[in-house]
Amino acid sequence: MSTSPSPDVIVCPGGPLLLRGEHVIADEDGVEHVTERPVSALCRCGKSASRPWCDGTHKVLPEKDRP
Amino acid sequence: MSTLPKPRGPLSEALLAALASGHTDLAHVDPDSPEDAALSLWVLHELSYRGYDAVDDRLEHDPGLVRLRGRLEDDLERRLRECWPGRPAYDEGFAEAFFAWVAADDGPSLARHVQREATADQVVELVQHRSLYTLKEADPFTFALPRLPAPVRAALAELQYDEYGGGRPERLHAHLFAEGMAALGLDATGCGYVDEAPLEVLEQNNAMSLFGLNRRLRGASMGHLAAFEAVSSLPSRQVAQGLDRLGLPAEIRAYYEEHVEADAVHEQVAVRMICEPLIAAEPDLEDDVWFGAWCCLDLEARLARHLLAKWEAA
Ligand code: FES
Ligand SMILES: [Fe+2]
Ligand SMILES: [Fe+2]
């Protein structure tokens, strides 16, 4: 096992961005959202109904529209 | 603590008597139906979760009962492995292959039924059936925690921390479900709905316990977890919409709304940070990861077929 710290920001291919820890996220409109879980998933496809959070919608998008 | 269910045949009848008397040699008693066997195994597993008011806690490791548990578990595992089509072939990475395999599943969906056409009575029945697992949501997988390599343990602990409310008991998922049940006028105290549970619900629960309680099946436990999380967030939204359509209480909706976002995280963690590194560390477990995942989808499809056929006939 590596001894370097594990990443706190993880890009999931075709899916969300995982964020470990507490963060305040400002969305496109400047509205702030506070993370509420040990790891949060930020939508990257733009199609989630719960933005800024991922709600799994990326999985039903055609391949070309996935992040 | 749970209350003991009603027997469903000679084996469960003898088992309930053994739990009361402490005379536990059941080697010569056989079940007379799949329900009798499944209920007996469920009753035995429950000794490792919450126990029963009227039963000595020491019986969890009683040799006669452990032998019976092994016999019933071996039979369940053999039946599941006989139906398993085997691990799919893939060229891409494990995570991509896993998500693609889940997406290709075309089993019947209870969530879609709830969203579009279920009656309130059907939803209440479904909540009762779900309660066998959901009142101890996440617990079967916690049994596997100390049996996993270090990076996998860290990731599973992080996932379970969220299932268990992130340190806030009022956010514990099993508690959110109990509040939803109470709002529907249901009994959420112990395991009040085992007597109503069809075979399919008992076997779903038995498989999760089988995988969690046996170290050798830790791969199947994590595969099952990953599949469970990967078919949850969008269906949870469908269920929440159905509850809204029926005007059912906000508390039960809150449980499903929580799972839209929570499981969008958990599916990524379970696939990329639990199963993938588990397979990297212990390649021999890969078959079982896929086997456990298949069991999750197959047992859910069996339950969905059973309930949809029953409701259609009514
Ligand atoms: S990335 Fe998951 S819904 Fe957008
Ligand atoms: Fe949960
Ligand atoms: Fe989850």
Short mmCIF file of C-alpha atoms and ligand atoms in Angstrom, two decimals:
data_model
loop_
_atom_site.label_atom_id
_atom_site.label_comp_id
_atom_site.label_asym_id
_atom_site.label_seq_id
_atom_site.Cartn_x
_atom_site.Cartn_y
_atom_site.Cartn_z
CA MET A 1 0.00 0.00 0.00
CA SER A 2 1.29 3.48 -0.81
CA THR A 3 2.02 5.79 2.07
CA SER A 4 1.05 8.97 0.24
CA PRO A 5 -2.33 10.34 1.31
CA SER A 6 -5.25 8.95 -0.66
CA PRO A 7 -7.06 11.48 -2.87
CA ASP A 8 -9.94 13.56 -1.52
CA VAL A 9 -11.25 14.42 -4.97
CA ILE A 10 -11.92 11.49 -7.28
CA VAL A 11 -13.18 11.78 -10.84
CA CYS A 12 -15.43 8.84 -11.75
CA PRO A 13 -15.25 8.14 -15.50
CA GLY A 14 -18.68 8.78 -17.02
CA GLY A 15 -20.05 9.78 -13.63
CA PRO A 16 -19.74 12.21 -10.75
CA LEU A 17 -16.85 13.79 -8.91
CA LEU A 18 -16.42 12.31 -5.44
CA LEU A 19 -15.48 14.75 -2.69
CA ARG A 20 -14.28 13.47 0.65
CA GLY A 21 -14.80 15.66 3.70
CA GLU A 22 -16.66 18.87 4.40
CA HIS A 23 -16.99 21.40 1.63
CA VAL A 24 -19.16 24.35 0.66
CA ILE A 25 -20.03 24.25 -3.03
CA ALA A 26 -21.14 27.33 -4.93
CA ASP A 27 -23.26 26.29 -7.93
CA GLU A 28 -23.61 28.09 -11.29
CA ASP A 29 -26.00 30.60 -9.73
CA GLY A 30 -23.74 31.26 -6.77
CA VAL A 31 -26.03 29.35 -4.41
CA GLU A 32 -24.04 27.62 -1.69
CA HIS A 33 -24.54 23.95 -0.76
CA VAL A 34 -22.88 22.31 2.24
CA THR A 35 -21.80 18.66 2.02
CA GLU A 36 -23.58 16.40 4.48
CA ARG A 37 -21.84 13.03 4.17
CA PRO A 38 -18.36 11.59 4.58
CA VAL A 39 -18.14 11.42 0.77
CA SER A 40 -20.34 13.41 -1.59
CA ALA A 41 -20.92 12.98 -5.32
CA LEU A 42 -21.03 16.14 -7.44
CA CYS A 43 -22.89 15.88 -10.74
CA ARG A 44 -20.65 16.33 -13.78
CA CYS A 45 -23.19 15.48 -16.49
CA GLY A 46 -25.42 18.46 -15.75
CA LYS A 47 -28.59 16.34 -15.89
CA SER A 48 -29.14 15.47 -12.22
CA ALA A 49 -32.47 16.56 -10.74
CA SER A 50 -30.68 17.08 -7.40
CA ARG A 51 -27.85 19.31 -8.58
CA PRO A 52 -25.22 19.99 -7.46
CA TRP A 53 -25.40 16.37 -6.27
CA CYS A 54 -25.34 13.34 -8.56
CA ASP A 55 -28.57 11.33 -8.58
CA GLY A 56 -27.46 8.55 -10.91
CA THR A 57 -29.02 10.13 -14.03
CA HIS A 58 -25.67 9.95 -15.87
CA LYS A 59 -26.23 6.19 -16.13
CA VAL A 60 -29.23 6.58 -18.44
CA LEU A 61 -27.60 9.13 -20.75
CA PRO A 62 -26.28 8.06 -24.15
CA GLU A 63 -22.55 7.34 -23.98
CA LYS A 64 -21.65 10.58 -25.79
CA ASP A 65 -23.44 12.75 -23.21
CA ARG A 66 -21.67 11.20 -20.23
CA PRO A 67 -18.88 13.24 -18.67
CA MET B 1 -35.03 -7.93 20.30
CA SER B 2 -37.24 -9.79 17.91
CA THR B 3 -40.29 -11.89 18.58
CA LEU B 4 -40.28 -15.44 17.25
CA PRO B 5 -42.32 -16.07 14.11
CA LYS B 6 -44.91 -18.78 13.58
CA PRO B 7 -43.53 -22.10 12.26
CA ARG B 8 -44.07 -23.08 8.61
CA GLY B 9 -43.37 -26.79 8.79
CA PRO B 10 -41.70 -29.55 10.81
CA LEU B 11 -38.20 -28.08 10.85
CA SER B 12 -39.17 -24.56 11.94
CA GLU B 13 -41.53 -26.11 14.47
CA ALA B 14 -38.73 -28.27 15.93
CA LEU B 15 -36.34 -25.31 15.84
CA LEU B 16 -38.71 -23.08 17.81
CA ALA B 17 -39.11 -25.86 20.37
CA ALA B 18 -35.32 -26.25 20.55
CA LEU B 19 -34.84 -22.51 21.12
CA ALA B 20 -37.28 -22.72 24.03
CA SER B 21 -35.89 -25.90 25.58
CA GLY B 22 -32.19 -25.72 24.75
CA HIS B 23 -32.32 -29.30 23.38
CA THR B 24 -30.87 -28.58 19.99
CA ASP B 25 -30.11 -31.84 18.22
CA LEU B 26 -32.07 -31.34 15.01
CA ALA B 27 -29.89 -33.54 12.79
CA HIS B 28 -32.80 -35.86 11.96
CA VAL B 29 -35.42 -33.21 11.21
CA ASP B 30 -35.87 -32.14 7.59
CA PRO B 31 -37.84 -29.23 6.16
CA ASP B 32 -40.97 -30.16 4.21
CA SER B 33 -40.97 -27.06 1.98
CA PRO B 34 -38.65 -24.26 0.82
CA GLU B 35 -40.52 -21.89 3.20
CA ASP B 36 -39.87 -24.18 6.15
CA ALA B 37 -36.14 -24.25 5.34
CA ALA B 38 -35.88 -20.52 4.63
CA LEU B 39 -37.76 -19.50 7.76
CA SER B 40 -35.57 -21.81 9.88
CA LEU B 41 -32.41 -20.25 8.48
CA TRP B 42 -33.81 -16.75 9.01
CA VAL B 43 -34.60 -17.58 12.64
CA LEU B 44 -31.06 -18.95 13.18
CA HIS B 45 -29.38 -15.92 11.56
CA GLU B 46 -31.42 -13.56 13.72
CA LEU B 47 -29.58 -14.97 16.76
CA SER B 48 -26.51 -13.16 15.37
CA TYR B 49 -28.31 -9.83 14.90
CA ARG B 50 -30.84 -8.93 17.59
CA GLY B 51 -31.69 -12.20 19.33
CA TYR B 52 -35.07 -12.94 20.90
CA ASP B 53 -36.55 -11.95 24.25
CA ALA B 54 -37.44 -15.54 25.07
CA VAL B 55 -34.24 -17.22 23.87
CA ASP B 56 -30.89 -17.68 25.65
CA ASP B 57 -28.30 -15.57 23.78
CA ARG B 58 -25.74 -18.38 24.20
CA LEU B 59 -27.62 -20.49 21.68
CA GLU B 60 -26.11 -18.36 18.88
CA HIS B 61 -23.07 -20.68 18.98
CA ASP B 62 -24.74 -23.85 20.18
CA PRO B 63 -23.16 -26.77 18.25
CA GLY B 64 -26.49 -28.34 17.28
CA LEU B 65 -27.82 -25.04 15.93
CA VAL B 66 -24.56 -24.15 14.20
CA ARG B 67 -24.69 -27.55 12.47
CA LEU B 68 -28.27 -26.92 11.33
CA ARG B 69 -27.34 -23.43 10.15
CA GLY B 70 -24.47 -24.89 8.12
CA ARG B 71 -26.75 -27.47 6.55
CA LEU B 72 -29.33 -24.85 5.53
CA GLU B 73 -26.68 -22.37 4.36
CA ASP B 74 -24.94 -25.01 2.24
CA ASP B 75 -28.24 -25.83 0.58
CA LEU B 76 -29.03 -22.15 -0.15
CA GLU B 77 -25.53 -21.50 -1.49
CA ARG B 78 -25.64 -24.62 -3.68
CA ARG B 79 -28.99 -23.62 -5.18
CA LEU B 80 -27.76 -20.09 -5.90
CA ARG B 81 -24.49 -21.28 -7.45
CA GLU B 82 -26.35 -23.77 -9.66
CA CYS B 83 -28.39 -20.93 -11.20
CA TRP B 84 -25.50 -18.47 -11.50
CA PRO B 85 -24.51 -18.04 -15.17
CA GLY B 86 -20.92 -17.21 -14.22
CA ARG B 87 -18.72 -14.14 -14.35
CA PRO B 88 -19.16 -12.03 -17.51
CA ALA B 89 -16.15 -11.59 -19.80
CA TYR B 90 -14.92 -8.00 -20.13
CA ASP B 91 -12.03 -6.00 -21.62
CA GLU B 92 -12.50 -2.63 -19.94
CA GLY B 93 -11.80 -1.99 -16.26
CA PHE B 94 -13.81 -3.73 -13.55
CA ALA B 95 -15.87 -0.64 -12.63
CA GLU B 96 -16.99 0.03 -16.21
CA ALA B 97 -17.77 -3.66 -16.69
CA PHE B 98 -19.73 -3.80 -13.45
CA PHE B 99 -21.86 -0.73 -14.18
CA ALA B 100 -22.50 -1.97 -17.73
CA TRP B 101 -23.55 -5.38 -16.41
CA VAL B 102 -25.98 -3.80 -13.94
CA ALA B 103 -27.37 -1.52 -16.67
CA ALA B 104 -28.03 -4.55 -18.87
CA ASP B 105 -30.23 -6.13 -16.19
CA ASP B 106 -33.79 -6.19 -17.44
CA GLY B 107 -35.52 -7.72 -14.44
CA PRO B 108 -39.00 -6.52 -13.45
CA SER B 109 -39.02 -3.37 -11.32
CA LEU B 110 -41.05 -2.88 -8.16
CA ALA B 111 -39.93 0.76 -8.06
CA ARG B 112 -41.50 1.44 -11.47
CA HIS B 113 -44.71 -0.22 -10.30
CA VAL B 114 -44.79 1.96 -7.18
CA GLN B 115 -44.07 5.06 -9.26
CA ARG B 116 -46.87 4.49 -11.77
CA GLU B 117 -49.65 2.25 -10.58
CA ALA B 118 -49.31 0.66 -7.15
CA THR B 119 -52.17 1.12 -4.70
CA ALA B 120 -51.51 2.38 -1.18
CA ASP B 121 -52.20 -1.14 0.16
CA GLN B 122 -49.58 -2.59 -2.15
CA VAL B 123 -47.04 0.00 -1.00
CA VAL B 124 -47.78 -0.83 2.63
CA GLU B 125 -47.32 -4.52 1.87
CA LEU B 126 -44.02 -3.80 0.13
CA VAL B 127 -42.80 -1.70 3.07
CA GLN B 128 -43.61 -4.60 5.40
CA HIS B 129 -41.58 -6.99 3.25
CA ARG B 130 -38.70 -4.53 2.92
CA SER B 131 -38.64 -4.05 6.69
CA LEU B 132 -37.03 -7.45 7.30
CA TYR B 133 -33.86 -6.08 5.77
CA THR B 134 -34.24 -2.34 6.07
CA LEU B 135 -34.72 -2.27 9.84
CA LYS B 136 -31.19 -3.70 9.92
CA GLU B 137 -30.04 -1.92 6.80
CA ALA B 138 -26.30 -2.25 6.14
CA ASP B 139 -25.80 -4.65 9.08
CA PRO B 140 -25.07 -7.86 7.11
CA PHE B 141 -22.16 -6.12 5.33
CA THR B 142 -20.68 -4.85 8.59
CA PHE B 143 -19.96 -8.45 9.55
CA ALA B 144 -17.48 -8.57 6.64
CA LEU B 145 -15.60 -5.43 7.73
CA PRO B 146 -12.72 -6.96 9.75
CA ARG B 147 -12.19 -9.63 7.11
CA LEU B 148 -11.16 -7.27 4.31
CA PRO B 149 -7.75 -5.88 3.31
CA ALA B 150 -6.86 -2.46 4.73
CA PRO B 151 -7.82 -0.10 1.85
CA VAL B 152 -11.11 -1.94 1.38
CA ARG B 153 -11.83 -1.79 5.11
CA ALA B 154 -11.33 1.97 5.08
CA ALA B 155 -13.72 2.41 2.15
CA LEU B 156 -16.39 0.10 3.58
CA ALA B 157 -16.18 1.88 6.94
CA GLU B 158 -16.67 5.20 5.15
CA LEU B 159 -19.73 3.87 3.30
CA GLN B 160 -21.21 2.28 6.41
CA TYR B 161 -20.62 5.48 8.40
CA ASP B 162 -23.05 7.17 6.02
CA GLU B 163 -25.55 4.26 6.29
CA TYR B 164 -25.32 4.59 10.07
CA GLY B 165 -26.07 8.31 10.03
CA GLY B 166 -22.58 9.82 10.08
CA GLY B 167 -22.60 9.89 13.88
CA ARG B 168 -26.17 11.24 14.09
CA PRO B 169 -28.61 8.51 15.19
CA GLU B 170 -31.55 10.41 13.73
CA ARG B 171 -29.92 10.09 10.28
CA LEU B 172 -29.31 6.32 10.53
CA HIS B 173 -30.94 4.79 7.47
CA ALA B 174 -32.65 2.00 9.40
CA HIS B 175 -34.03 4.68 11.72
CA LEU B 176 -35.35 6.78 8.81
CA PHE B 177 -37.16 3.67 7.58
CA ALA B 178 -38.56 2.95 11.05
CA GLU B 179 -39.93 6.51 11.18
CA GLY B 180 -41.52 5.98 7.77
CA MET B 181 -43.10 2.74 8.96
CA ALA B 182 -44.46 4.41 12.09
CA ALA B 183 -45.96 7.20 9.96
CA LEU B 184 -47.72 4.50 7.93
CA GLY B 185 -49.10 3.01 11.15
CA LEU B 186 -46.80 -0.03 10.98
CA ASP B 187 -44.90 -1.72 13.79
CA ALA B 188 -41.21 -0.86 13.44
CA THR B 189 -40.01 -2.15 16.79
CA GLY B 190 -38.63 -5.58 16.07
CA CYS B 191 -39.35 -7.88 13.23
CA GLY B 192 -43.09 -7.74 13.23
CA TYR B 193 -43.63 -8.84 9.63
CA VAL B 194 -41.71 -12.10 9.30
CA ASP B 195 -44.94 -14.11 9.34
CA GLU B 196 -46.14 -12.19 6.26
CA ALA B 197 -42.84 -12.55 4.37
CA PRO B 198 -42.96 -14.74 1.28
CA LEU B 199 -40.15 -17.18 0.50
CA GLU B 200 -38.49 -14.63 -1.79
CA VAL B 201 -38.07 -12.09 1.03
CA LEU B 202 -36.69 -14.71 3.43
CA GLU B 203 -34.16 -15.89 0.85
CA GLN B 204 -33.06 -12.34 0.06
CA ASN B 205 -32.31 -11.83 3.73
CA ASN B 206 -30.75 -15.25 4.18
CA ALA B 207 -28.35 -14.70 1.27
CA MET B 208 -27.12 -11.38 2.70
CA SER B 209 -26.57 -13.00 6.11
CA LEU B 210 -24.93 -16.08 4.58
CA PHE B 211 -22.41 -13.85 2.77
CA GLY B 212 -21.82 -11.52 5.70
CA LEU B 213 -21.48 -14.10 8.45
CA ASN B 214 -19.08 -16.44 6.63
CA ARG B 215 -15.59 -15.03 6.14
CA ARG B 216 -14.97 -17.23 3.10
CA LEU B 217 -17.86 -15.45 1.33
CA ARG B 218 -16.60 -11.87 1.90
CA GLY B 219 -16.22 -11.42 -1.87
CA ALA B 220 -19.87 -12.31 -2.42
CA SER B 221 -20.88 -9.95 0.39
CA MET B 222 -19.09 -7.01 -1.22
CA GLY B 223 -20.39 -7.89 -4.69
CA HIS B 224 -23.91 -8.02 -3.30
CA LEU B 225 -23.42 -4.66 -1.62
CA ALA B 226 -22.15 -3.08 -4.84
CA ALA B 227 -25.10 -4.39 -6.88
CA PHE B 228 -27.57 -3.27 -4.21
CA GLU B 229 -26.15 0.27 -4.22
CA ALA B 230 -25.95 0.35 -8.03
CA VAL B 231 -29.68 -0.27 -8.48
CA SER B 232 -30.85 2.15 -5.83
CA SER B 233 -30.61 5.85 -6.58
CA LEU B 234 -32.85 6.16 -9.67
CA PRO B 235 -35.36 3.54 -8.37
CA SER B 236 -35.48 5.38 -5.02
CA ARG B 237 -36.59 8.49 -6.88
CA GLN B 238 -39.31 6.45 -8.64
CA VAL B 239 -40.55 5.15 -5.28
CA ALA B 240 -40.52 8.65 -3.79
CA GLN B 241 -42.61 9.86 -6.75
CA GLY B 242 -45.06 6.99 -6.25
CA LEU B 243 -45.41 7.79 -2.55
CA ASP B 244 -46.07 11.39 -3.49
CA ARG B 245 -48.68 10.32 -6.09
CA LEU B 246 -50.48 8.33 -3.37
CA GLY B 247 -50.25 11.10 -0.79
CA LEU B 248 -48.38 8.84 1.64
CA PRO B 249 -46.55 10.37 4.65
CA ALA B 250 -43.48 12.56 4.21
CA GLU B 251 -41.46 10.36 6.62
CA ILE B 252 -41.48 7.34 4.35
CA ARG B 253 -40.75 9.54 1.35
CA ALA B 254 -37.79 11.01 3.21
CA TYR B 255 -36.20 7.57 3.47
CA TYR B 256 -36.33 7.12 -0.31
CA GLU B 257 -35.30 10.71 -1.05
CA GLU B 258 -32.23 10.24 1.14
CA HIS B 259 -31.29 7.20 -0.95
CA VAL B 260 -31.40 9.08 -4.25
CA GLU B 261 -28.31 11.05 -3.24
CA ALA B 262 -26.73 8.65 -0.75
CA ASP B 263 -26.66 5.73 -3.14
CA ALA B 264 -25.36 7.83 -6.02
CA VAL B 265 -22.29 8.13 -3.77
CA HIS B 266 -22.39 4.59 -2.38
CA GLU B 267 -22.49 2.91 -5.79
CA GLN B 268 -19.25 4.64 -6.79
CA VAL B 269 -17.60 3.83 -3.46
CA ALA B 270 -18.78 0.21 -3.48
CA VAL B 271 -17.65 -0.48 -7.04
CA ARG B 272 -14.48 1.63 -7.33
CA MET B 273 -13.17 1.75 -3.76
CA ILE B 274 -14.41 -1.57 -2.35
CA CYS B 275 -14.82 -4.26 -5.04
CA GLU B 276 -12.08 -3.11 -7.41
CA PRO B 277 -9.32 -2.92 -4.78
CA LEU B 278 -10.61 -6.11 -3.15
CA ILE B 279 -10.16 -7.96 -6.44
CA ALA B 280 -6.74 -6.34 -6.91
CA ALA B 281 -5.64 -7.51 -3.45
CA GLU B 282 -7.29 -10.95 -3.58
CA PRO B 283 -7.84 -11.94 -7.24
CA ASP B 284 -9.26 -15.30 -6.20
CA LEU B 285 -12.31 -13.47 -4.85
CA GLU B 286 -13.38 -12.01 -8.19
CA ASP B 287 -15.74 -14.86 -9.06
CA ASP B 288 -17.50 -14.45 -5.73
CA VAL B 289 -17.81 -10.68 -6.17
CA TRP B 290 -19.74 -11.30 -9.40
CA PHE B 291 -21.64 -14.19 -7.84
CA GLY B 292 -22.80 -12.03 -4.92
CA ALA B 293 -23.81 -9.23 -7.29
CA TRP B 294 -25.80 -11.66 -9.42
CA CYS B 295 -27.55 -13.06 -6.32
CA CYS B 296 -28.65 -9.55 -5.35
CA LEU B 297 -30.27 -8.87 -8.73
CA ASP B 298 -31.69 -12.36 -9.13
CA LEU B 299 -33.30 -12.52 -5.69
CA GLU B 300 -34.82 -9.06 -6.20
CA ALA B 301 -36.16 -10.12 -9.61
CA ARG B 302 -37.73 -13.19 -8.03
CA LEU B 303 -39.46 -11.05 -5.41
CA ALA B 304 -40.63 -8.56 -8.03
CA ARG B 305 -42.08 -11.33 -10.21
CA HIS B 306 -43.85 -12.85 -7.21
CA LEU B 307 -45.43 -9.61 -6.01
CA LEU B 308 -46.34 -8.24 -9.46
CA ALA B 309 -48.03 -11.55 -10.39
CA LYS B 310 -49.90 -11.63 -7.10
CA TRP B 311 -51.08 -8.01 -7.45
CA GLU B 312 -52.02 -8.51 -11.07
CA ALA B 313 -54.15 -11.52 -10.17
CA ALA B 314 -55.96 -9.62 -7.41
S1 FES C 1 -22.98 12.83 -12.85
FE1 FES C 1 -24.46 11.57 -11.92
S2 FES C 1 -26.29 12.58 -12.41
FE2 FES C 1 -24.80 13.87 -13.34
FE FE C 2 -29.01 3.24 3.05
FE FE C 3 -26.48 2.88 0.44
#
